[in-house]
Each structure stands twice: as structure tokens, then as C-alpha cells.
Amino acid sequence: MFNRLNAYRIMWVLVFFDLPTETKKDRKIYAKFRKDIMADGFNMFQFSIYLRHCASRENADVHIKRVKSFLPAKGHVGIMCVTDKQFGMMEIFRGKELTEAPAIAQQLELF
């Protein structure tokens, strides 16, 4: 039987970006890109690294396509998908102290 909530099926989408901020126009473009991905459900993990929990690969593809539609003309943007299982194996440190992983976002899907 197919398990819909499989740790290998659930995905995390990570968006990494390095956008120019030298001019006022550049800063405005940076802020718009950041606001657009946040409006799409991404949360800041670190500066210029945002992540979003997706229930399936198909759902992740929708959000990846949406991020691509927000891409600014200049700068570097990377998009990466990892399974929930891979994300759960991440170790996070503050200095030399191991810290708890961020709380998993609870999402309710309505059909």
C-alpha cells in the first residue's frame, strides 16, 4: 500500500540567493524577491537561505516554478530539493553547540 506521508516523498525546497544591493533600485529588487518568496510560504533559515515544506514532489515543482517566475535580472539564485528524510539528518550548530532542528511546519491540506 502506498504511504502518502512517506519521509522520502515529502520534500523541502531551499532557495539560496545572493543579489546585488549597491543601488537603491538593487535593494528594491532584492526586497521584492524576498517578499515574493515569503508570500509563497518560504521561511528564512539563514540570511539569504529560505526554505519551504512541500507535501510531495509535484507540490515542490509548483513552488519551484513560482520562484523561477520571481527571478530578478541580476544576481545568483539556487534552488534545491531534499527529501524530508535528508532534511531530518541535518545537524545544526551555533558555535560548537549542537542545537535543535527548526520545528517542522504543520500544514493542513484541504481538498
XYZ file of N, CA and C in Angstrom:
333
model
N 0.843 -1.192 0.000
C 0.000 0.000 0.000
C 0.879 1.244 0.000
N 0.496 2.215 -0.782
C 1.257 3.460 -0.910
C 1.040 4.319 0.333
N 2.144 4.695 0.980
C 2.062 5.555 2.162
C 2.244 6.994 1.721
N 1.185 7.782 1.778
C 1.202 9.160 1.280
C 2.153 10.045 2.066
N 2.303 9.822 3.362
C 3.176 10.648 4.193
C 4.511 9.941 4.417
N 5.163 9.613 3.348
C 6.440 8.925 3.380
C 7.559 9.962 3.468
N 8.549 9.740 4.346
C 9.650 10.696 4.541
C 10.496 10.860 3.289
N 10.372 9.936 2.331
C 11.113 10.062 1.085
C 10.286 10.763 0.007
N 9.005 10.938 0.247
C 8.116 11.617 -0.703
C 7.929 13.083 -0.339
N 7.881 13.385 0.948
C 7.737 14.765 1.416
C 9.030 15.512 1.102
N 8.916 16.727 0.596
C 10.080 17.473 0.130
C 10.248 18.795 0.875
N 11.476 19.246 0.914
C 11.816 20.594 1.370
C 12.463 21.303 0.187
N 12.012 22.506 -0.109
C 12.602 23.308 -1.176
C 13.421 24.406 -0.508
N 14.691 24.494 -0.871
C 15.578 25.528 -0.346
C 15.924 26.492 -1.470
N 15.864 27.777 -1.175
C 16.231 28.819 -2.132
C 17.394 29.593 -1.535
N 18.507 29.613 -2.258
C 19.708 30.341 -1.854
C 19.861 31.508 -2.812
N 20.131 32.690 -2.297
C 20.321 33.789 -3.230
C 21.349 34.797 -2.738
N 21.992 35.411 -3.719
C 22.964 36.475 -3.486
C 22.669 37.530 -4.538
N 21.936 38.553 -4.133
C 21.517 39.589 -5.072
C 22.255 40.886 -4.782
N 22.520 41.685 -5.824
C 23.219 42.953 -5.598
C 22.364 43.929 -4.778
N 23.035 44.731 -3.954
C 22.343 45.727 -3.119
C 23.076 47.067 -3.128
N 23.846 47.333 -4.177
C 24.641 48.561 -4.224
C 23.791 49.816 -4.399
N 22.782 49.740 -5.257
C 21.971 50.928 -5.529
C 20.594 50.784 -4.871
N 19.890 51.907 -4.837
C 18.539 51.894 -4.268
C 17.624 50.970 -5.078
N 17.791 50.986 -6.414
C 16.998 50.112 -7.284
C 17.310 48.640 -6.994
N 18.605 48.308 -6.809
C 19.000 46.935 -6.482
C 18.368 46.483 -5.166
N 18.382 47.340 -4.173
C 17.794 46.996 -2.870
C 16.289 46.775 -2.985
N 15.643 47.562 -3.837
C 14.199 47.403 -4.045
C 13.904 46.056 -4.709
N 14.726 45.680 -5.696
C 14.559 44.388 -6.379
C 14.806 43.239 -5.398
N 15.841 43.372 -4.563
C 16.151 42.378 -3.531
C 14.953 42.200 -2.593
N 14.414 43.319 -2.110
C 13.285 43.266 -1.172
C 12.057 42.634 -1.821
N 11.814 42.953 -3.095
C 10.654 42.380 -3.784
C 10.803 40.872 -3.930
N 11.987 40.401 -4.325
C 12.216 38.962 -4.463
C 11.991 38.259 -3.124
N 12.547 38.822 -2.070
C 12.406 38.249 -0.728
C 10.937 38.210 -0.311
N 10.213 39.290 -0.524
C 8.782 39.337 -0.164
C 7.965 38.361 -0.994
N 8.308 38.228 -2.279
C 7.582 37.294 -3.150
C 7.735 35.848 -2.684
N 8.965 35.438 -2.348
C 9.128 34.047 -1.913
C 8.505 33.819 -0.536
N 8.531 34.853 0.309
C 7.878 34.714 1.625
C 6.361 34.616 1.464
N 5.802 35.355 0.511
C 4.362 35.275 0.245
C 3.984 33.899 -0.288
N 4.952 33.197 -0.884
C 4.713 31.840 -1.390
C 4.929 30.778 -0.308
N 5.184 31.200 0.921
C 5.281 30.247 2.017
C 6.687 29.877 2.442
N 7.700 30.530 1.905
C 9.077 30.252 2.313
C 9.386 30.994 3.608
N 10.188 30.379 4.453
C 10.617 30.974 5.719
C 12.132 31.075 5.742
N 12.644 32.118 6.404
C 14.081 32.308 6.460
C 14.715 31.252 7.365
N 15.740 30.589 6.841
C 16.533 29.636 7.603
C 17.813 30.314 8.082
N 18.466 31.016 7.183
C 19.615 31.874 7.463
C 19.502 33.047 6.501
N 20.360 34.049 6.661
C 20.326 35.162 5.722
C 20.496 34.623 4.302
N 19.614 34.992 3.431
C 19.623 34.609 2.017
C 19.437 33.118 1.782
N 18.943 32.392 2.767
C 18.566 30.984 2.589
C 17.146 30.829 3.144
N 16.235 30.472 2.263
C 14.833 30.311 2.646
C 14.398 28.891 2.314
N 13.458 28.370 3.103
C 13.007 27.006 2.867
C 11.503 26.900 2.995
N 10.975 25.861 2.352
C 9.535 25.613 2.372
C 9.285 24.108 2.387
N 8.363 23.706 3.218
C 7.941 22.313 3.321
C 6.870 22.053 2.267
N 7.011 20.947 1.524
C 6.038 20.585 0.492
C 5.608 19.139 0.712
N 4.341 18.876 0.518
C 3.784 17.552 0.786
C 4.210 16.493 -0.228
N 4.651 16.921 -1.422
C 5.029 15.946 -2.460
C 5.983 16.601 -3.455
N 6.548 15.786 -4.313
C 7.434 16.297 -5.357
C 6.654 17.201 -6.314
N 5.427 16.812 -6.603
C 4.588 17.607 -7.501
C 4.319 18.994 -6.914
N 4.046 19.042 -5.609
C 3.827 20.318 -4.935
C 5.111 21.145 -4.931
N 6.246 20.503 -4.721
C 7.536 21.200 -4.752
C 7.779 21.801 -6.132
N 7.433 21.055 -7.189
C 7.621 21.558 -8.549
C 6.819 22.829 -8.804
N 5.620 22.903 -8.228
C 4.784 24.106 -8.366
C 5.494 25.308 -7.749
N 6.057 25.126 -6.561
C 6.716 26.238 -5.876
C 8.054 26.603 -6.525
N 8.741 25.618 -7.070
C 9.984 25.903 -7.799
C 9.670 26.742 -9.036
N 8.625 26.371 -9.746
C 8.219 27.133 -10.931
C 7.855 28.564 -10.539
N 7.197 28.717 -9.407
C 6.804 30.051 -8.937
C 8.038 30.885 -8.585
N 9.013 30.286 -7.900
C 10.245 31.016 -7.573
C 10.943 31.447 -8.859
N 10.968 30.580 -9.849
C 11.596 30.921 -11.129
C 10.912 32.122 -11.775
N 9.604 32.259 -11.560
C 8.888 33.407 -12.129
C 9.252 34.710 -11.405
N 9.793 34.622 -10.183
C 10.184 35.797 -9.405
C 11.629 36.226 -9.657
N 12.413 35.433 -10.403
C 13.848 35.684 -10.537
C 14.153 37.091 -11.036
N 15.055 37.790 -10.336
C 15.471 39.118 -10.802
C 16.468 38.998 -11.957
N 16.687 40.113 -12.641
C 17.581 40.114 -13.807
C 19.034 39.888 -13.425
N 19.445 40.369 -12.249
C 20.839 40.231 -11.814
C 20.904 39.418 -10.530
N 22.079 38.860 -10.261
C 22.278 38.121 -9.021
C 22.331 36.620 -9.253
N 22.549 35.906 -8.159
C 22.658 34.450 -8.196
C 21.561 33.861 -7.321
N 20.819 32.906 -7.875
C 19.761 32.220 -7.127
C 19.926 30.728 -7.362
N 19.917 29.951 -6.279
C 19.963 28.498 -6.368
C 18.716 27.910 -5.737
N 18.207 26.849 -6.327
C 17.029 26.154 -5.796
C 17.404 24.693 -5.644
N 17.135 24.131 -4.467
C 17.475 22.735 -4.218
C 16.311 22.054 -3.499
N 16.042 20.815 -3.870
C 15.027 19.996 -3.195
C 15.720 18.873 -2.444
N 15.273 18.635 -1.235
C 15.738 17.482 -0.472
C 14.510 16.800 0.128
N 14.631 15.509 0.350
C 13.521 14.786 0.968
C 13.447 15.141 2.457
N 12.324 14.870 3.054
C 12.147 15.105 4.479
C 13.149 14.278 5.285
N 13.430 13.086 4.794
C 14.406 12.205 5.455
C 15.795 12.840 5.438
N 16.214 13.371 4.293
C 17.514 14.030 4.188
C 17.561 15.283 5.062
N 16.497 16.062 5.038
C 16.437 17.290 5.831
C 16.541 16.967 7.316
N 15.907 15.883 7.725
C 15.932 15.472 9.126
C 17.302 15.027 9.607
N 18.191 14.670 8.690
C 19.541 14.251 9.073
C 20.508 15.426 9.205
N 20.031 16.647 8.947
C 20.890 17.823 9.037
C 21.270 18.088 10.494
N 22.518 18.430 10.703
C 22.993 18.832 12.026
C 23.203 20.341 12.003
N 22.694 21.022 13.007
C 22.780 22.477 13.071
C 23.565 22.859 14.320
N 24.538 23.748 14.153
C 25.384 24.182 15.262
C 25.320 25.690 15.423
N 25.391 26.147 16.644
C 25.594 27.557 16.979
C 26.916 27.585 17.721
N 27.957 28.044 17.034
C 29.292 27.894 17.591
C 29.629 26.414 17.556
N 30.037 25.850 18.682
C 30.326 24.414 18.744
C 29.192 23.622 19.378
N 28.123 24.336 19.752
C 26.977 23.690 20.402
C 25.979 23.185 19.365
N 25.616 21.910 19.464
C 24.585 21.336 18.620
C 23.244 21.868 19.083
N 22.417 22.348 18.157
C 21.100 22.883 18.512
C 20.010 22.036 17.890
N 18.805 22.250 18.345
C 17.643 21.542 17.802
C 17.365 22.022 16.383
N 16.893 21.125 15.553
C 16.477 21.497 14.201
C 15.241 22.369 14.295
N 14.999 23.208 13.289
C 13.798 24.046 13.336
C 12.543 23.187 13.354
N 11.523 23.693 14.012
C 10.259 22.962 14.102
C 9.680 22.767 12.710
N 9.150 21.595 12.466
C 8.543 21.302 11.172
C 7.214 22.031 11.098
N 7.029 22.727 10.000
C 5.789 23.471 9.804
C 4.630 22.498 9.691
N 3.598 22.764 10.417
C 2.408 21.938 10.334
C 1.507 22.511 9.267
N 1.239 21.725 8.237
C 0.392 22.193 7.147
C -0.824 21.304 7.054
N -1.935 21.939 6.816
C -3.185 21.227 6.637
C -3.574 21.363 5.173
N -3.804 20.250 4.534
C -4.201 20.277 3.139
C -5.705 20.043 3.055
N -6.357 20.934 2.351
C -7.802 20.810 2.140
C -8.055 20.492 0.676
N -8.949 19.573 0.440
C -9.235 19.181 -0.944
C -10.662 19.468 -1.278
